[in-house]
mmCIF file of C-alpha atoms and ligand atoms in Angstrom:
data_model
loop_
_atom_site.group_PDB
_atom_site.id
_atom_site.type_symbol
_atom_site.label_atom_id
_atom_site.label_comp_id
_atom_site.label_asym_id
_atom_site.label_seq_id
_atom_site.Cartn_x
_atom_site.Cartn_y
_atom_site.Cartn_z
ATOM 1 C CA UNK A 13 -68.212 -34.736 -11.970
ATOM 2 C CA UNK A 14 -65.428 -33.154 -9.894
ATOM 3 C CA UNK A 15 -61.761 -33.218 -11.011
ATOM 4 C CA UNK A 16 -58.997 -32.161 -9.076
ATOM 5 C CA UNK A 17 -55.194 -31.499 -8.949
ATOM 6 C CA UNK A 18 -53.483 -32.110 -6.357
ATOM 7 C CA UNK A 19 -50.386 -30.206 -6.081
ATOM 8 C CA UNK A 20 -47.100 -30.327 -4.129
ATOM 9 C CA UNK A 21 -43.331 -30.997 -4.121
ATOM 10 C CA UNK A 22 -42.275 -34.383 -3.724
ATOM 11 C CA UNK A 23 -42.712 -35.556 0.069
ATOM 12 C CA UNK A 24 -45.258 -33.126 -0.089
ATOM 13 C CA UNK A 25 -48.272 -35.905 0.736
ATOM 14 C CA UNK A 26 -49.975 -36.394 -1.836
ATOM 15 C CA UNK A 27 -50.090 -39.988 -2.786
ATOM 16 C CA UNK A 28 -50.989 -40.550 0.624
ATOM 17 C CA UNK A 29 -54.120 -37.737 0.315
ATOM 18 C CA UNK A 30 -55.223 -38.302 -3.097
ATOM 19 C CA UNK A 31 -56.043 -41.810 -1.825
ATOM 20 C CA UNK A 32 -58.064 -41.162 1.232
ATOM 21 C CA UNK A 33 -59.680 -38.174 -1.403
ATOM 22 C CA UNK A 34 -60.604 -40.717 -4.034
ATOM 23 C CA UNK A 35 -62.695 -43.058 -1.603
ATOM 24 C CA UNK A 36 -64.540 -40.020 0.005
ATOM 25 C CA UNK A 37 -65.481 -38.631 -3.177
ATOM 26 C CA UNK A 38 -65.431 -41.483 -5.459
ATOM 27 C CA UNK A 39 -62.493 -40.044 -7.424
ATOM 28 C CA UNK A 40 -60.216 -41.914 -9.906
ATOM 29 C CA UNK A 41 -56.905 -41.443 -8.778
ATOM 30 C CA UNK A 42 -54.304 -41.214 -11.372
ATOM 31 C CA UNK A 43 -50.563 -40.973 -9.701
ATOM 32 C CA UNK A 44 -48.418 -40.900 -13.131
ATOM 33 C CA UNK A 45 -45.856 -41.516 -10.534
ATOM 34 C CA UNK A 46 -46.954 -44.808 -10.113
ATOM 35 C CA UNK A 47 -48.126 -45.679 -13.207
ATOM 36 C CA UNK A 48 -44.375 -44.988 -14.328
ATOM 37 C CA UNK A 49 -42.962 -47.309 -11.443
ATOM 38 C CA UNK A 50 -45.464 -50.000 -12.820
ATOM 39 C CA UNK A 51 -44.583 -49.878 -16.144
ATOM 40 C CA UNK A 52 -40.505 -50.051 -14.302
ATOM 41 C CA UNK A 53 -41.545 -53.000 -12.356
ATOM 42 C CA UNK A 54 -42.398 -54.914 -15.101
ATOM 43 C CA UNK A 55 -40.202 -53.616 -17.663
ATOM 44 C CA UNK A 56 -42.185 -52.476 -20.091
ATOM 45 C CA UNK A 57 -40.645 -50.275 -22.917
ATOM 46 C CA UNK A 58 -42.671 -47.048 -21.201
ATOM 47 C CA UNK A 59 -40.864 -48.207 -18.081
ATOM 48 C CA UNK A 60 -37.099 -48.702 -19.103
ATOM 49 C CA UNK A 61 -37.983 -45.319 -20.654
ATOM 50 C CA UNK A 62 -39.306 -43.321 -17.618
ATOM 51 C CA UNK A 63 -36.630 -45.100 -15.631
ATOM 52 C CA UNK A 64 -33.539 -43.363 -17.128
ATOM 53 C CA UNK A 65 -35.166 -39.937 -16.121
ATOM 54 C CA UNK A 66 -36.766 -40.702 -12.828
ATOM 55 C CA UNK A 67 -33.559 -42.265 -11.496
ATOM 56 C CA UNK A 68 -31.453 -39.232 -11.960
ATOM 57 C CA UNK A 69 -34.802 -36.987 -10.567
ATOM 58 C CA UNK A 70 -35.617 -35.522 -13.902
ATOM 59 C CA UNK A 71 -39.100 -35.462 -15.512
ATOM 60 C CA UNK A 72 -40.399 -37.746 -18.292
ATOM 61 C CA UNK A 73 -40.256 -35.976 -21.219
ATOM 62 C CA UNK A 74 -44.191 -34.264 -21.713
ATOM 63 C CA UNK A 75 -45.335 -36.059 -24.770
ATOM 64 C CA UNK A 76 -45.023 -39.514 -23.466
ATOM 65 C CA UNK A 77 -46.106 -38.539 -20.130
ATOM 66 C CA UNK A 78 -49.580 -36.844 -21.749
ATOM 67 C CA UNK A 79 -49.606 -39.875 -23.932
ATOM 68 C CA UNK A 80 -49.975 -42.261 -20.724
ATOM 69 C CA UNK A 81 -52.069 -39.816 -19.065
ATOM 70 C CA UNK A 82 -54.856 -40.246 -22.230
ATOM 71 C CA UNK A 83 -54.173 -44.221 -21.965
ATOM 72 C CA UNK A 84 -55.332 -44.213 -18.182
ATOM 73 C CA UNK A 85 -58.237 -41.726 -18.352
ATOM 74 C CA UNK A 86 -59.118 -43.898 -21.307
ATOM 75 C CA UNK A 87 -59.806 -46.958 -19.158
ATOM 76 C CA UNK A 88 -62.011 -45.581 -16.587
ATOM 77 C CA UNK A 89 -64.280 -43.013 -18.095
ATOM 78 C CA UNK A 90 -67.036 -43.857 -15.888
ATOM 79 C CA UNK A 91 -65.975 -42.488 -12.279
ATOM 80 C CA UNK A 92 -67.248 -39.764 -10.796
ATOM 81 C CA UNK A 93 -64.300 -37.660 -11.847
ATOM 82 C CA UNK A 94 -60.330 -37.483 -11.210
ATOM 83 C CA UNK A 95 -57.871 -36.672 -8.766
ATOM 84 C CA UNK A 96 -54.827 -35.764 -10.216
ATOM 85 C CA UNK A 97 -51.638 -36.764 -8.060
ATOM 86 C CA UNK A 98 -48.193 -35.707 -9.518
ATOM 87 C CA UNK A 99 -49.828 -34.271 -12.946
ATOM 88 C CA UNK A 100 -49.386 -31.754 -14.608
ATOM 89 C CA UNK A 101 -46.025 -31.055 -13.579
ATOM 90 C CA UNK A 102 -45.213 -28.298 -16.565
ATOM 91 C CA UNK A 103 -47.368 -25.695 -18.043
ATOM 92 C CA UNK A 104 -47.484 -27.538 -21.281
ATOM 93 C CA UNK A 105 -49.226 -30.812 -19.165
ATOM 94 C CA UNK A 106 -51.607 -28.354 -17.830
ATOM 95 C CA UNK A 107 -52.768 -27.297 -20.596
ATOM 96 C CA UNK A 108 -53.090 -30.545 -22.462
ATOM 97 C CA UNK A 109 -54.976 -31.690 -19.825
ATOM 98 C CA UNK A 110 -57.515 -29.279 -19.957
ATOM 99 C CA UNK A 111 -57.858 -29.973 -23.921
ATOM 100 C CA UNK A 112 -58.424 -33.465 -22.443
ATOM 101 C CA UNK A 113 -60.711 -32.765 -20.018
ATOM 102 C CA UNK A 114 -62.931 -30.196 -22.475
ATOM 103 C CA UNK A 115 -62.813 -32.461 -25.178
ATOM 104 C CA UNK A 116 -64.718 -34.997 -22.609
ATOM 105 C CA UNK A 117 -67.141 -32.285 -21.478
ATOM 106 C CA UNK A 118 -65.641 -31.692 -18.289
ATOM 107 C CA UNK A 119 -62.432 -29.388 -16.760
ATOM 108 C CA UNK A 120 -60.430 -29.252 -13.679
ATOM 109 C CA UNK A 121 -62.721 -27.933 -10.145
ATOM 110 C CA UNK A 122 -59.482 -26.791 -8.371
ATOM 111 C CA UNK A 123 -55.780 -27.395 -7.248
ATOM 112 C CA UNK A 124 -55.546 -27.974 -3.918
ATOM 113 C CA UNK A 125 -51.672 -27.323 -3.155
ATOM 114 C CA UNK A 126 -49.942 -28.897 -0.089
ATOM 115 C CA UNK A 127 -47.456 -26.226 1.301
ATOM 116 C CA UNK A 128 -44.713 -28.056 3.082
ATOM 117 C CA UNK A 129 -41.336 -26.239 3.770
ATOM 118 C CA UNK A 130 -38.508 -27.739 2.180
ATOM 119 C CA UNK A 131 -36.098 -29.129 5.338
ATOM 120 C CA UNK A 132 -39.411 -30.963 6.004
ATOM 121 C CA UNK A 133 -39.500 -32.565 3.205
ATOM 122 C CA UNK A 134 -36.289 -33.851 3.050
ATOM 123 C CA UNK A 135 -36.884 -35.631 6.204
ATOM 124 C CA UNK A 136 -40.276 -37.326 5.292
ATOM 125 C CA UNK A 137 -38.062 -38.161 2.029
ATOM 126 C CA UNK A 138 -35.357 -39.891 4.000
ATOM 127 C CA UNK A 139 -37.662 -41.650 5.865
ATOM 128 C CA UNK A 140 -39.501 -42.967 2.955
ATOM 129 C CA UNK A 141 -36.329 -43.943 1.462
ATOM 130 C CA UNK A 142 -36.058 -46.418 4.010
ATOM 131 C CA UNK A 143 -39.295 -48.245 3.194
ATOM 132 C CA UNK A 144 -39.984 -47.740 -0.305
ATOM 133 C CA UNK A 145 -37.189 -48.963 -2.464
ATOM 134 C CA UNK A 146 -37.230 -46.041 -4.377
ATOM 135 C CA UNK A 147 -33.868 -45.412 -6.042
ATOM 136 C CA UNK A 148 -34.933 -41.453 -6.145
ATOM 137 C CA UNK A 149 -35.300 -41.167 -2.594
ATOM 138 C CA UNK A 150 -32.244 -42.486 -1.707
ATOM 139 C CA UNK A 151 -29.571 -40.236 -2.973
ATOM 140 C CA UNK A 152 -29.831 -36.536 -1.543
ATOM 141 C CA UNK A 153 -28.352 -35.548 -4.627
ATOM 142 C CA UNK A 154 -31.338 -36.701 -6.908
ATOM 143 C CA UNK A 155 -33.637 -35.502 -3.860
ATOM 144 C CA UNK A 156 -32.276 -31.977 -4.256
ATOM 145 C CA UNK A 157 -32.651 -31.711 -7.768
ATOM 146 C CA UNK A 158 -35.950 -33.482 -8.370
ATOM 147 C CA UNK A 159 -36.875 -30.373 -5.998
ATOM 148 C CA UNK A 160 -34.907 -27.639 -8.035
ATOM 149 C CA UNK A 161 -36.969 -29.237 -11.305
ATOM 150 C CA UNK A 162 -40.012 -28.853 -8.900
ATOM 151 C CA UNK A 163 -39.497 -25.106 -8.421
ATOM 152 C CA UNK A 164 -38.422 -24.588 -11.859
ATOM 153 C CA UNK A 165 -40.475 -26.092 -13.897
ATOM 154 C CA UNK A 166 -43.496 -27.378 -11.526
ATOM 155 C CA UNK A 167 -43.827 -24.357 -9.381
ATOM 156 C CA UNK A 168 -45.293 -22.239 -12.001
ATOM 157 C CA UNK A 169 -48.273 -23.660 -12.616
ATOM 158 C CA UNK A 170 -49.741 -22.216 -9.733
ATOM 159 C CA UNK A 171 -49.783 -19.257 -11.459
ATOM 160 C CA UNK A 172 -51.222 -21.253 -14.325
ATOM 161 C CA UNK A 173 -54.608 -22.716 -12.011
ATOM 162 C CA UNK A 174 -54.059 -18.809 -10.020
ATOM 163 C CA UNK A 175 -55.388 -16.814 -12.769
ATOM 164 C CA UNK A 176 -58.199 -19.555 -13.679
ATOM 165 C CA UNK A 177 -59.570 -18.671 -10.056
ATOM 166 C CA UNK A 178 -58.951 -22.518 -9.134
ATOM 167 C CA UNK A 179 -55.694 -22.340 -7.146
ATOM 168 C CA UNK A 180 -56.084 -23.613 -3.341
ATOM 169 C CA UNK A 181 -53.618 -23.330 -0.700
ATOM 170 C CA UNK A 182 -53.863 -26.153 2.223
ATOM 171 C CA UNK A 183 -50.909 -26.320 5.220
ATOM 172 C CA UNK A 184 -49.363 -29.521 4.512
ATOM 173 C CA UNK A 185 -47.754 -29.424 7.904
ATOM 174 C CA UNK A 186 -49.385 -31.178 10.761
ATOM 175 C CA UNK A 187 -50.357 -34.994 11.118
ATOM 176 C CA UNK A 188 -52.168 -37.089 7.984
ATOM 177 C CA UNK A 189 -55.598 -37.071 9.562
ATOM 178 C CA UNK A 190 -55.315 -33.131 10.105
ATOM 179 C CA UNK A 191 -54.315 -32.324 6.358
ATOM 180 C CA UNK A 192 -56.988 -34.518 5.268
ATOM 181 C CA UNK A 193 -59.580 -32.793 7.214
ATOM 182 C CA UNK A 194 -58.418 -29.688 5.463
ATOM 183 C CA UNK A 195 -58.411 -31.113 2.201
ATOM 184 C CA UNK A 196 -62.226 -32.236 2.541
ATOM 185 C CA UNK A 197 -63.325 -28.716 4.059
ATOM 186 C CA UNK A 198 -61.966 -27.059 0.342
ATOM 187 C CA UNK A 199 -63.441 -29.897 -1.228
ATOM 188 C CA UNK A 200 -66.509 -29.247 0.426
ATOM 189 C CA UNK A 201 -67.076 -26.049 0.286
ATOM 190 C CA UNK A 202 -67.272 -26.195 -3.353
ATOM 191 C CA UNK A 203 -69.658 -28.965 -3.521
ATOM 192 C CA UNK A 204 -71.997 -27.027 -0.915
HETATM 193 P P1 ADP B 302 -42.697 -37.389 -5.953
HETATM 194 O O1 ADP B 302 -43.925 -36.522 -5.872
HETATM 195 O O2 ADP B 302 -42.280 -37.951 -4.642
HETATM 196 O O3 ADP B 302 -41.552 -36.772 -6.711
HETATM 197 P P2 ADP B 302 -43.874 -39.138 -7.998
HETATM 198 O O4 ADP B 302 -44.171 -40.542 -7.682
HETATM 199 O O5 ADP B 302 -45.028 -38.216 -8.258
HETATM 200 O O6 ADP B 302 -43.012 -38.689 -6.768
HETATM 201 O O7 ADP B 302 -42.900 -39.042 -9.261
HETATM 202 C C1 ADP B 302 -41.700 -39.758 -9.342
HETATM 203 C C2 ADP B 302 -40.941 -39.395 -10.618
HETATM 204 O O8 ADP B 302 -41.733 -39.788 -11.773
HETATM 205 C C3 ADP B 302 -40.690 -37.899 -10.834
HETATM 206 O O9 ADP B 302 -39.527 -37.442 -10.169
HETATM 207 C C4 ADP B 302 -40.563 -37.832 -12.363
HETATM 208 O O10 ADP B 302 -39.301 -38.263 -12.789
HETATM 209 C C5 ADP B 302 -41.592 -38.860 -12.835
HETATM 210 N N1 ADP B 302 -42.911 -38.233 -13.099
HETATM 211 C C6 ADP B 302 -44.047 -38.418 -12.382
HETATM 212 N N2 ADP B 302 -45.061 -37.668 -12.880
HETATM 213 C C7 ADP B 302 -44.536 -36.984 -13.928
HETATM 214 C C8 ADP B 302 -45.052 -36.017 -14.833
HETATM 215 N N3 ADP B 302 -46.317 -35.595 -14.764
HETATM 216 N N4 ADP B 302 -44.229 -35.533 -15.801
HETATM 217 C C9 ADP B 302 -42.963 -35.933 -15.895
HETATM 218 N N5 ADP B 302 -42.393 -36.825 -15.059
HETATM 219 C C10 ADP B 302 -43.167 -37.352 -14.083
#
């Protein structure tokens, strides 16, 4: 079983990357990002929840974000692991996740963080705005602060995966098929 975090600010790639990640490796993919704009989509109580924080670029609060996470895992305990796309976002999600993970026999391999510098990815935002409908990526000023919550509260958990030995840096610059080939060499190397 190999479990994996994939790590970045917003534009940084990673739906995009967990997805080509969880066909190569047989990988669950659990973007809590989407999950949330399900549950908005269809107007589920979760939904018209998360949607009064993710519209104004704030985070869900942790205990009914952990408490979806632990739904989802729950329905599809028999892949060959997880990737983790937009989770944990605080240190408190991190480490509930590992409880989760341990308490299943397993833990996280590594995070593989996508390093992107930040006038870049308020481009690939804007861009994205124009195609995805997402009220978030519209508005520079929800843009800016989703990423001053990033570096606030996000940020620090590389520290967090750092001093567990697990932390991966990949340049998230460069065209999709590039920074995939980047992301399989880590993955690789620790299969090997
Ligand atoms: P991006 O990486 O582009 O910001 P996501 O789809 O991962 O997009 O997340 C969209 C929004 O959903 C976030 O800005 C946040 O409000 C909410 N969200 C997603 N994952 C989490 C999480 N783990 N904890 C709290 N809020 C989350």
């Amino acid at each position: 079983m190999i479990n994996i975090v994939l790590f970045g600010p917003p534009g940084a790639g990673k739906g995009t990357q967990a997805e080509k990640l969880a066909e190569k490796y047989n990988l669950f993919h659990i973007s809590t990002g989407d999950v949330f704009r399900y549950n908005m989509k269809n107007e589920t109580e979760l939904g018209k929840l998360a949607k009064s924080y993710i519209d104004k670029g704030e985070l869900v609060p942790d205990d009914v974000t952990i408490k979806m996470l632990v739904d989802t895992i729950e329905k599809h305990p028999e892949s060959d692991g997880y990737i983790f796309d937009g989770f944990p976002r605080t240190i408190d999600q991190a480490k509930a996740l590992d409880k989760i993970l341990l308490e299943r026999g397993t833990s996280i391999n590594m995070m593989l963080a996508l390093d992107v510098e930040e006038e870049e990815l308020k481009q690939r935002l804007k861009k994205r705005a124009l195609d995805s409908g997402r009220a978030d990526d519209a508005d520079p000023e929800i843009i800016q602060n989703r990423i001053n919550v990033y570096l606030e509260e996000t940020y620090p958990l590389k520290e967090f995966y750092k001093e567990q030995g697990k932390f991966v840096k990949i340049d998230g610059h460069g065209s999709i098929d590039d920074i995939t080939e980047r992301l399989y060499d880590s993955i690789d190397s620790i299969l090997a």
